[in-house]
Amino acid sequence: MKTKSEFPLIAFTVLAMFFLRLVELKAQHAVLGNAEINTIIKEVPGLPTTTAEAAKRAYGANPLQPDHASMDLFYKPFEDKVNAKITVYQDFAKQKMAPQAGINDEAAYRQQAADMANQSPIIAGMGGFDKVTKMSPEEAKAAALQAATQYQTNPFAANGMQSAGMTALYQKIIADPAFAKRFEKMSYAEKEAELRKYMANDTPAAMTPEQVKAHQETVAAQQSQADRIRNAQEIQMKLVEWQQRLGEIGTAASQQFLGIEQSGRSHEVISEEIGLRYEAIPMVELGEYGHDHDPKQVVMLRKEEAKLHLEQAQQELKQSTAALKALREKYQQFVTEYLDYLRKNSAKIYGGTSAKDMMEGTNTEQPLLGFEASLLGIALELSQKSKELTNHAAYWEANYLQAMKSYNEGN
């Protein structure tokens, strides 16, 4: 029975182990789970509040004498900051893949590939990877056929399980299709009972303590590998799900922005209406210039057209500001859910980079690094959208200013 004074010590020990485990996982995957992603998305430059501000951001102090570097200079500090953070992920991924994988030279890679190949019972039955590489094509074909036949005859021996009864049952299943069909339909308990019948006369194999320990370690390693495979499958499915969700968010946003552009008297509708009215302006003689639509009426019409376009742009800017804000919030909600999954499933992140890990696809750290870097890329996409919408509003502001200048000069 535990005394009252022992419980605080036990609790401290448990908490300490939990803390150390968290520290270990954090050190192992130092870059993943960056809570700063949402802060960065929040810092994406928003849209200007007016078309006049948009023109200043896009063209500088005087939109009629535009500084075309002005827009890039405004967004560059933020985008440089994001790109620097994405580079951290890329460098970390490269670093993990090079020295830790032990495949930074061809000889090391070949050795890992050979070790993995030797785990195959067929390759082992052919004499091992090194021997196989020295065989002629004819010798390799013959050795593979023999090894495969031996493995099919008694696959258990290749895995270190010497059991006459188990082998007999296996051979019965292979040789007797009717029995194989019945065996397949048996319940787990019935199959176990059938196996026990066949193994009843097996001679018990005495195992030394060293063999017992080795067997336990093998089973533990196999279980660990099975867990890693399951984890990799789960995370791969999550990655597919996340990409689909991000695609849906992006598609919905694109449709919303397109709807804003086409709402009301869109720029296209305004241009068509003004075009018809322009054609209706009477022709007048212009001396040596011949004849054309009445210039005074044309200037008035262009002024009216520029004003209509500007009013449409102002309405679009207002709606786009709300849409961009909503889009940013959706992305932040998504990132929060992603980080929460990562926090709850940190033990499923495996950073093994051996040839075996790579071929079996059990490394879950690398794809997560790439995905998390792409979440930072969302900030760049939002920045580009802000730039695009700002440029759109700025264009119509500058167009209006130019129309007013032409009108004032003509009067």
Coordinates of C-alpha atoms in Angstrom, one line a residue:
M1 CA 0.0 0.0 0.0
K2 CA 1.3 3.4 -0.9
T3 CA 1.7 5.9 1.9
K4 CA 0.3 9.4 1.5
S5 CA 3.8 10.9 1.2
E6 CA 4.7 8.7 -1.8
F7 CA 2.0 10.0 -4.1
P8 CA 3.5 13.4 -4.8
L9 CA 6.8 11.7 -5.8
I10 CA 5.0 9.3 -8.1
A11 CA 3.0 12.2 -9.6
F12 CA 6.2 14.2 -10.1
T13 CA 7.9 11.2 -11.8
V14 CA 5.0 10.7 -14.2
L15 CA 4.9 14.4 -15.1
A16 CA 8.6 14.5 -15.5
M17 CA 8.5 11.6 -17.9
F18 CA 5.7 13.2 -19.9
F19 CA 7.6 16.5 -20.1
L20 CA 10.8 14.8 -21.2
R21 CA 8.9 12.9 -23.9
L22 CA 7.4 16.2 -25.2
V23 CA 10.9 17.7 -25.2
E24 CA 12.3 14.7 -27.0
L25 CA 9.6 14.9 -29.7
K26 CA 10.0 18.7 -30.0
A27 CA 13.7 18.3 -30.5
Q28 CA 13.3 15.5 -33.0
H29 CA 10.8 17.5 -35.1
A30 CA 12.0 21.0 -34.2
V31 CA 10.4 22.8 -37.1
L32 CA 7.0 21.1 -37.2
G33 CA 3.9 22.4 -35.4
N34 CA 4.9 26.1 -35.8
A35 CA 2.1 28.1 -34.1
E36 CA 3.5 31.2 -35.7
I37 CA 1.9 30.3 -39.1
N38 CA -1.5 31.8 -38.1
T39 CA 0.3 35.0 -36.9
I40 CA 2.0 35.3 -40.3
I41 CA -1.3 34.8 -42.1
K42 CA -2.8 37.5 -40.0
E43 CA 0.0 39.8 -40.9
V44 CA -0.7 39.6 -44.7
P45 CA -1.1 43.2 -45.9
G46 CA -4.8 43.9 -46.3
L47 CA -6.5 46.0 -49.0
P48 CA -6.4 49.8 -48.9
T49 CA -9.6 51.4 -47.7
T50 CA -10.1 53.6 -50.8
T51 CA -9.1 53.6 -54.5
A52 CA -7.0 56.7 -53.9
E53 CA -4.9 54.8 -51.3
A54 CA -4.7 51.9 -53.8
A55 CA -3.3 54.2 -56.4
K56 CA -0.7 55.6 -54.0
R57 CA 0.3 52.0 -53.0
A58 CA 0.6 50.9 -56.6
Y59 CA 2.0 54.0 -58.4
G60 CA 3.5 56.2 -55.7
A61 CA 2.7 59.7 -54.7
N62 CA 1.5 60.8 -58.2
P63 CA -0.5 58.1 -60.1
L64 CA -0.2 60.1 -63.3
Q65 CA 3.6 59.8 -63.1
P66 CA 3.6 56.2 -61.9
D67 CA 6.5 54.6 -60.0
H68 CA 6.0 51.0 -61.1
A69 CA 8.3 49.7 -58.4
S70 CA 6.1 51.1 -55.7
M71 CA 3.8 48.1 -55.3
D72 CA 6.6 45.5 -55.1
L73 CA 8.4 47.7 -52.5
F74 CA 5.2 47.8 -50.4
Y75 CA 4.8 44.0 -50.3
K76 CA 8.4 42.9 -50.4
P77 CA 9.3 43.1 -46.7
F78 CA 6.4 40.8 -45.8
E79 CA 7.0 38.3 -48.6
D80 CA 10.7 38.2 -47.9
K81 CA 9.9 37.4 -44.3
V82 CA 7.6 34.5 -45.3
N83 CA 10.1 33.2 -47.9
A84 CA 12.8 33.1 -45.2
K85 CA 10.6 31.0 -42.9
I86 CA 9.8 28.6 -45.8
T87 CA 13.5 28.3 -46.4
V88 CA 13.9 27.1 -42.8
Y89 CA 11.6 24.2 -43.5
Q90 CA 13.5 23.4 -46.7
D91 CA 16.9 23.5 -45.1
F92 CA 15.7 21.4 -42.1
A93 CA 14.3 18.8 -44.5
K94 CA 17.6 18.6 -46.5
Q95 CA 19.6 18.4 -43.3
K96 CA 17.5 15.5 -42.0
M97 CA 17.7 13.7 -45.3
A98 CA 21.5 14.0 -45.7
P99 CA 23.6 13.1 -42.7
Q100 CA 21.0 11.2 -40.7
A101 CA 19.9 9.1 -43.6
G102 CA 23.5 7.8 -43.9
I103 CA 23.1 7.9 -47.7
N104 CA 25.3 10.9 -48.4
D105 CA 27.5 8.8 -50.5
E106 CA 26.8 5.9 -53.0
A107 CA 28.6 3.2 -50.9
A108 CA 26.5 3.9 -47.8
Y109 CA 23.3 3.9 -49.9
R110 CA 24.3 0.6 -51.6
Q111 CA 25.0 -1.0 -48.2
Q112 CA 21.6 0.1 -46.8
A113 CA 19.9 -1.3 -50.0
A114 CA 21.8 -4.6 -49.6
D115 CA 20.8 -4.9 -45.9
M116 CA 17.1 -4.3 -46.8
A117 CA 17.3 -6.8 -49.7
N118 CA 18.8 -9.5 -47.5
Q119 CA 15.6 -9.3 -45.3
S120 CA 13.7 -10.9 -48.2
P121 CA 13.5 -14.7 -47.7
I122 CA 13.9 -15.2 -51.5
I123 CA 17.1 -13.1 -51.6
A124 CA 18.4 -14.9 -48.5
G125 CA 17.6 -18.2 -50.1
M126 CA 19.6 -17.3 -53.1
G127 CA 22.7 -16.7 -50.9
G128 CA 22.3 -13.0 -50.1
F129 CA 22.5 -9.7 -52.0
D130 CA 26.2 -9.8 -52.6
K131 CA 26.1 -13.3 -54.1
V132 CA 23.1 -12.4 -56.3
T133 CA 24.9 -9.3 -57.8
K134 CA 27.7 -11.6 -59.0
M135 CA 25.4 -14.1 -60.7
S136 CA 24.8 -14.2 -64.4
P137 CA 21.2 -13.6 -65.6
E138 CA 20.8 -17.4 -66.1
E139 CA 22.2 -18.2 -62.6
A140 CA 20.1 -15.6 -60.9
K141 CA 16.9 -16.9 -62.7
A142 CA 17.7 -20.5 -61.6
A143 CA 18.6 -19.5 -58.0
A144 CA 15.4 -17.4 -57.7
L145 CA 13.2 -20.2 -58.9
Q146 CA 14.8 -22.7 -56.4
A147 CA 14.6 -20.2 -53.5
A148 CA 11.0 -19.3 -54.4
T149 CA 10.1 -23.0 -54.5
Q150 CA 11.7 -23.7 -51.2
Y151 CA 9.9 -20.7 -49.7
Q152 CA 6.5 -21.8 -51.0
T153 CA 7.1 -25.3 -49.7
N154 CA 8.0 -24.1 -46.2
P155 CA 7.8 -20.3 -45.7
F156 CA 8.0 -20.6 -41.9
A157 CA 11.6 -21.9 -41.9
A158 CA 12.7 -18.8 -43.8
N159 CA 11.3 -16.8 -40.9
G160 CA 13.0 -18.8 -38.2
M161 CA 9.9 -20.9 -37.3
Q162 CA 10.7 -24.6 -37.4
S163 CA 7.4 -26.4 -37.1
A164 CA 6.6 -29.7 -38.9
G165 CA 2.9 -29.3 -38.1
M166 CA 2.7 -25.7 -39.4
T167 CA 4.5 -26.7 -42.6
A168 CA 2.2 -29.7 -43.0
L169 CA -0.9 -27.6 -42.7
Y170 CA 0.5 -25.1 -45.2
Q171 CA 1.3 -27.8 -47.7
K172 CA -2.2 -29.2 -47.2
I173 CA -3.7 -25.8 -48.0
I174 CA -1.5 -25.5 -51.1
A175 CA -2.1 -29.0 -52.4
D176 CA -5.8 -29.4 -51.7
P177 CA -8.0 -26.6 -53.1
A178 CA -11.2 -27.9 -51.5
F179 CA -9.6 -28.0 -48.1
A180 CA -8.1 -24.5 -48.7
K181 CA -11.6 -23.2 -49.4
R182 CA -13.0 -24.7 -46.2
F183 CA -10.1 -23.4 -44.2
E184 CA -10.6 -19.9 -45.6
K185 CA -14.2 -19.9 -44.4
M186 CA -13.3 -21.0 -40.8
S187 CA -13.5 -18.6 -38.0
Y188 CA -10.3 -17.5 -36.2
A189 CA -11.0 -19.9 -33.4
E190 CA -11.6 -22.8 -35.8
K191 CA -8.4 -22.0 -37.7
E192 CA -6.4 -22.0 -34.5
A193 CA -7.9 -25.3 -33.4
E194 CA -7.0 -26.8 -36.8
L195 CA -3.4 -25.5 -36.5
R196 CA -3.2 -27.0 -33.0
K197 CA -4.2 -30.4 -34.4
Y198 CA -1.4 -30.3 -36.9
M199 CA 1.2 -29.1 -34.3
A200 CA 0.2 -31.6 -31.7
N201 CA 3.2 -33.8 -32.4
D202 CA 5.8 -31.0 -32.8
T203 CA 8.8 -31.3 -30.6
P204 CA 8.9 -28.3 -28.2
A205 CA 12.0 -26.2 -29.0
A206 CA 13.9 -25.1 -26.0
M207 CA 15.1 -21.5 -26.2
T208 CA 18.0 -20.0 -24.3
P209 CA 17.5 -16.7 -22.4
E210 CA 19.4 -15.0 -25.2
Q211 CA 17.1 -16.5 -27.8
V212 CA 14.0 -15.5 -25.8
K213 CA 15.4 -11.9 -25.6
A214 CA 16.2 -11.8 -29.3
H215 CA 12.7 -13.2 -30.1
Q216 CA 11.1 -10.5 -28.0
E217 CA 13.2 -7.8 -29.6
T218 CA 12.2 -9.1 -33.0
V219 CA 8.5 -9.1 -32.2
A220 CA 8.8 -5.6 -30.7
A221 CA 10.6 -4.3 -33.8
Q222 CA 8.0 -5.9 -36.0
Q223 CA 5.2 -4.3 -33.9
S224 CA 7.0 -0.9 -34.1
Q225 CA 7.3 -1.2 -37.9
A226 CA 3.6 -2.2 -38.2
D227 CA 2.7 0.9 -36.1
R228 CA 4.9 3.1 -38.3
I229 CA 3.2 1.8 -41.4
R230 CA -0.3 2.4 -40.0
N231 CA 0.8 5.9 -38.9
A232 CA 2.2 6.6 -42.3
Q233 CA -1.1 5.5 -44.0
E234 CA -3.1 7.6 -41.6
I235 CA -1.0 10.7 -42.2
Q236 CA -1.0 10.2 -45.9
M237 CA -4.8 10.0 -45.8
K238 CA -4.9 13.2 -43.7
L239 CA -2.6 15.0 -46.2
V240 CA -5.0 14.1 -49.0
E241 CA -7.9 15.3 -47.0
W242 CA -6.2 18.5 -46.1
Q243 CA -5.2 19.2 -49.7
Q244 CA -8.8 18.6 -50.8
R245 CA -10.1 21.0 -48.1
L246 CA -7.5 23.7 -49.1
G247 CA -8.5 23.2 -52.7
E248 CA -12.2 23.7 -51.8
I249 CA -11.5 26.8 -49.8
G250 CA -9.4 28.3 -52.7
T251 CA -12.0 27.4 -55.4
A252 CA -14.9 28.9 -53.3
A253 CA -12.8 32.1 -52.8
S254 CA -12.0 32.4 -56.6
Q255 CA -15.7 32.1 -57.4
Q256 CA -16.5 34.7 -54.8
F257 CA -14.0 37.2 -56.2
L258 CA -15.2 36.5 -59.7
G259 CA -18.8 37.2 -58.5
I260 CA -17.7 40.5 -57.0
E261 CA -16.1 41.5 -60.3
Q262 CA -19.2 40.7 -62.2
S263 CA -21.7 42.2 -59.8
G264 CA -23.7 45.4 -60.4
R265 CA -22.8 47.3 -63.5
S266 CA -19.6 45.5 -64.1
H267 CA -16.7 47.2 -66.0
E268 CA -17.6 45.1 -69.0
V269 CA -21.2 46.3 -69.0
I270 CA -20.1 49.9 -68.4
S271 CA -17.7 49.8 -71.4
E272 CA -20.4 48.3 -73.6
E273 CA -23.0 51.0 -72.7
I274 CA -20.5 53.8 -73.2
G275 CA -19.4 52.2 -76.5
L276 CA -23.0 52.4 -77.8
R277 CA -23.3 56.0 -76.7
Y278 CA -20.0 56.9 -78.3
E279 CA -21.2 55.6 -81.6
A280 CA -24.3 57.8 -81.3
I281 CA -22.2 61.1 -80.9
P282 CA -22.6 63.1 -84.1
M283 CA -19.7 63.5 -86.5
V284 CA -18.2 67.0 -87.0
E285 CA -15.7 68.5 -89.3
L286 CA -12.2 69.0 -87.7
G287 CA -10.5 70.9 -90.4
E288 CA -7.3 69.4 -91.6
Y289 CA -8.0 66.4 -89.3
G290 CA -11.0 65.4 -91.3
H291 CA -14.1 64.6 -89.3
D292 CA -14.8 62.6 -86.2
H293 CA -17.2 62.3 -83.3
D294 CA -17.7 65.7 -81.6
P295 CA -14.6 66.0 -79.3
K296 CA -16.4 68.0 -76.6
Q297 CA -19.1 65.4 -76.3
V298 CA -16.4 62.6 -76.3
V299 CA -14.5 64.2 -73.5
M300 CA -17.7 64.6 -71.4
L301 CA -18.6 60.9 -72.2
R302 CA -15.1 59.8 -71.2
K303 CA -15.3 61.7 -67.9
E304 CA -18.7 60.1 -67.2
E305 CA -17.3 56.6 -68.1
A306 CA -14.3 57.1 -65.8
K307 CA -16.6 58.1 -63.0
L308 CA -18.8 55.0 -63.5
H309 CA -15.8 52.7 -63.6
L310 CA -14.4 54.4 -60.4
E311 CA -17.7 53.9 -58.6
Q312 CA -17.7 50.2 -59.6
A313 CA -14.1 49.8 -58.5
Q314 CA -14.9 51.4 -55.1
Q315 CA -17.8 49.0 -54.6
E316 CA -15.6 46.1 -55.6
L317 CA -12.9 47.2 -53.2
K318 CA -15.4 47.3 -50.3
Q319 CA -16.7 43.8 -51.1
S320 CA -13.2 42.4 -51.8
T321 CA -11.9 43.6 -48.5
A322 CA -14.6 41.6 -46.7
A323 CA -14.0 38.6 -48.8
L324 CA -10.3 38.6 -48.3
K325 CA -10.7 39.0 -44.6
A326 CA -13.1 36.0 -44.5
L327 CA -10.7 33.9 -46.6
R328 CA -7.9 34.7 -44.3
E329 CA -10.0 33.6 -41.3
K330 CA -10.9 30.3 -43.0
Y331 CA -7.2 29.6 -43.6
Q332 CA -6.5 30.4 -40.0
Q333 CA -9.2 28.1 -38.8
F334 CA -7.7 25.3 -41.0
V335 CA -4.2 25.9 -39.7
T336 CA -5.5 25.8 -36.1
E337 CA -7.1 22.4 -36.8
Y338 CA -3.9 21.1 -38.4
L339 CA -1.8 22.2 -35.5
D340 CA -4.2 20.6 -33.1
Y341 CA -4.0 17.3 -35.0
L342 CA -0.2 17.5 -34.9
R343 CA -0.2 18.2 -31.2
K344 CA -2.4 15.2 -30.4
N345 CA -0.6 12.9 -32.8
S346 CA 3.1 13.9 -32.3
A347 CA 4.0 10.3 -31.5
K348 CA 3.0 9.3 -35.1
I349 CA 5.7 11.6 -36.6
Y350 CA 8.6 9.4 -37.7
G351 CA 11.7 10.9 -39.2
G352 CA 13.6 7.7 -40.1
T353 CA 15.6 8.3 -43.3
S354 CA 17.1 4.9 -44.1
A355 CA 16.7 3.3 -47.5
K356 CA 14.2 0.9 -45.9
D357 CA 12.2 3.8 -44.4
M358 CA 12.1 5.6 -47.8
M359 CA 11.1 2.6 -49.8
E360 CA 8.4 1.6 -47.3
G361 CA 7.2 5.2 -47.0
T362 CA 7.1 5.2 -43.2
N363 CA 8.8 8.6 -42.9
T364 CA 6.0 10.9 -42.0
E365 CA 8.2 13.9 -41.1
Q366 CA 9.3 14.7 -44.6
P367 CA 5.8 15.0 -46.2
L368 CA 4.6 17.0 -43.1
L369 CA 7.5 19.4 -43.5
G370 CA 6.5 20.0 -47.1
F371 CA 2.9 20.4 -46.2
E372 CA 3.5 22.8 -43.4
A373 CA 5.8 24.9 -45.6
S374 CA 2.9 25.1 -48.0
L375 CA 0.7 26.5 -45.2
L376 CA 3.2 29.4 -45.0
G377 CA 2.8 29.6 -48.8
I378 CA -0.8 30.5 -48.1
A379 CA 0.4 33.8 -46.7
L380 CA 2.2 34.5 -50.0
E381 CA -0.9 33.6 -52.0
L382 CA -3.0 36.0 -49.9
S383 CA -0.3 38.7 -50.3
Q384 CA -0.4 38.2 -54.1
K385 CA -4.3 38.4 -54.0
S386 CA -4.0 41.6 -52.0
K387 CA -1.6 42.9 -54.6
E388 CA -3.8 41.9 -57.5
L389 CA -6.9 43.5 -56.0
T390 CA -5.0 46.7 -55.1
N391 CA -3.7 47.0 -58.6
H392 CA -7.2 46.6 -60.0
A393 CA -8.6 49.4 -57.8
A394 CA -5.5 51.6 -58.5
Y395 CA -6.0 51.2 -62.2
W396 CA -9.5 52.7 -62.2
E397 CA -8.4 55.5 -59.8
A398 CA -5.6 56.5 -62.2
N399 CA -8.0 56.2 -65.1
Y400 CA -10.4 58.6 -63.5
L401 CA -7.6 61.1 -62.7
Q402 CA -6.4 60.9 -66.3
A403 CA -10.0 61.5 -67.6
M404 CA -10.4 64.5 -65.3
K405 CA -7.1 65.9 -66.4
S406 CA -8.1 65.6 -70.1
Y407 CA -11.5 67.2 -69.3
N408 CA -9.9 70.2 -67.5
E409 CA -7.4 70.7 -70.2
G410 CA -10.2 70.8 -72.8
N411 CA -12.2 73.4 -71.0

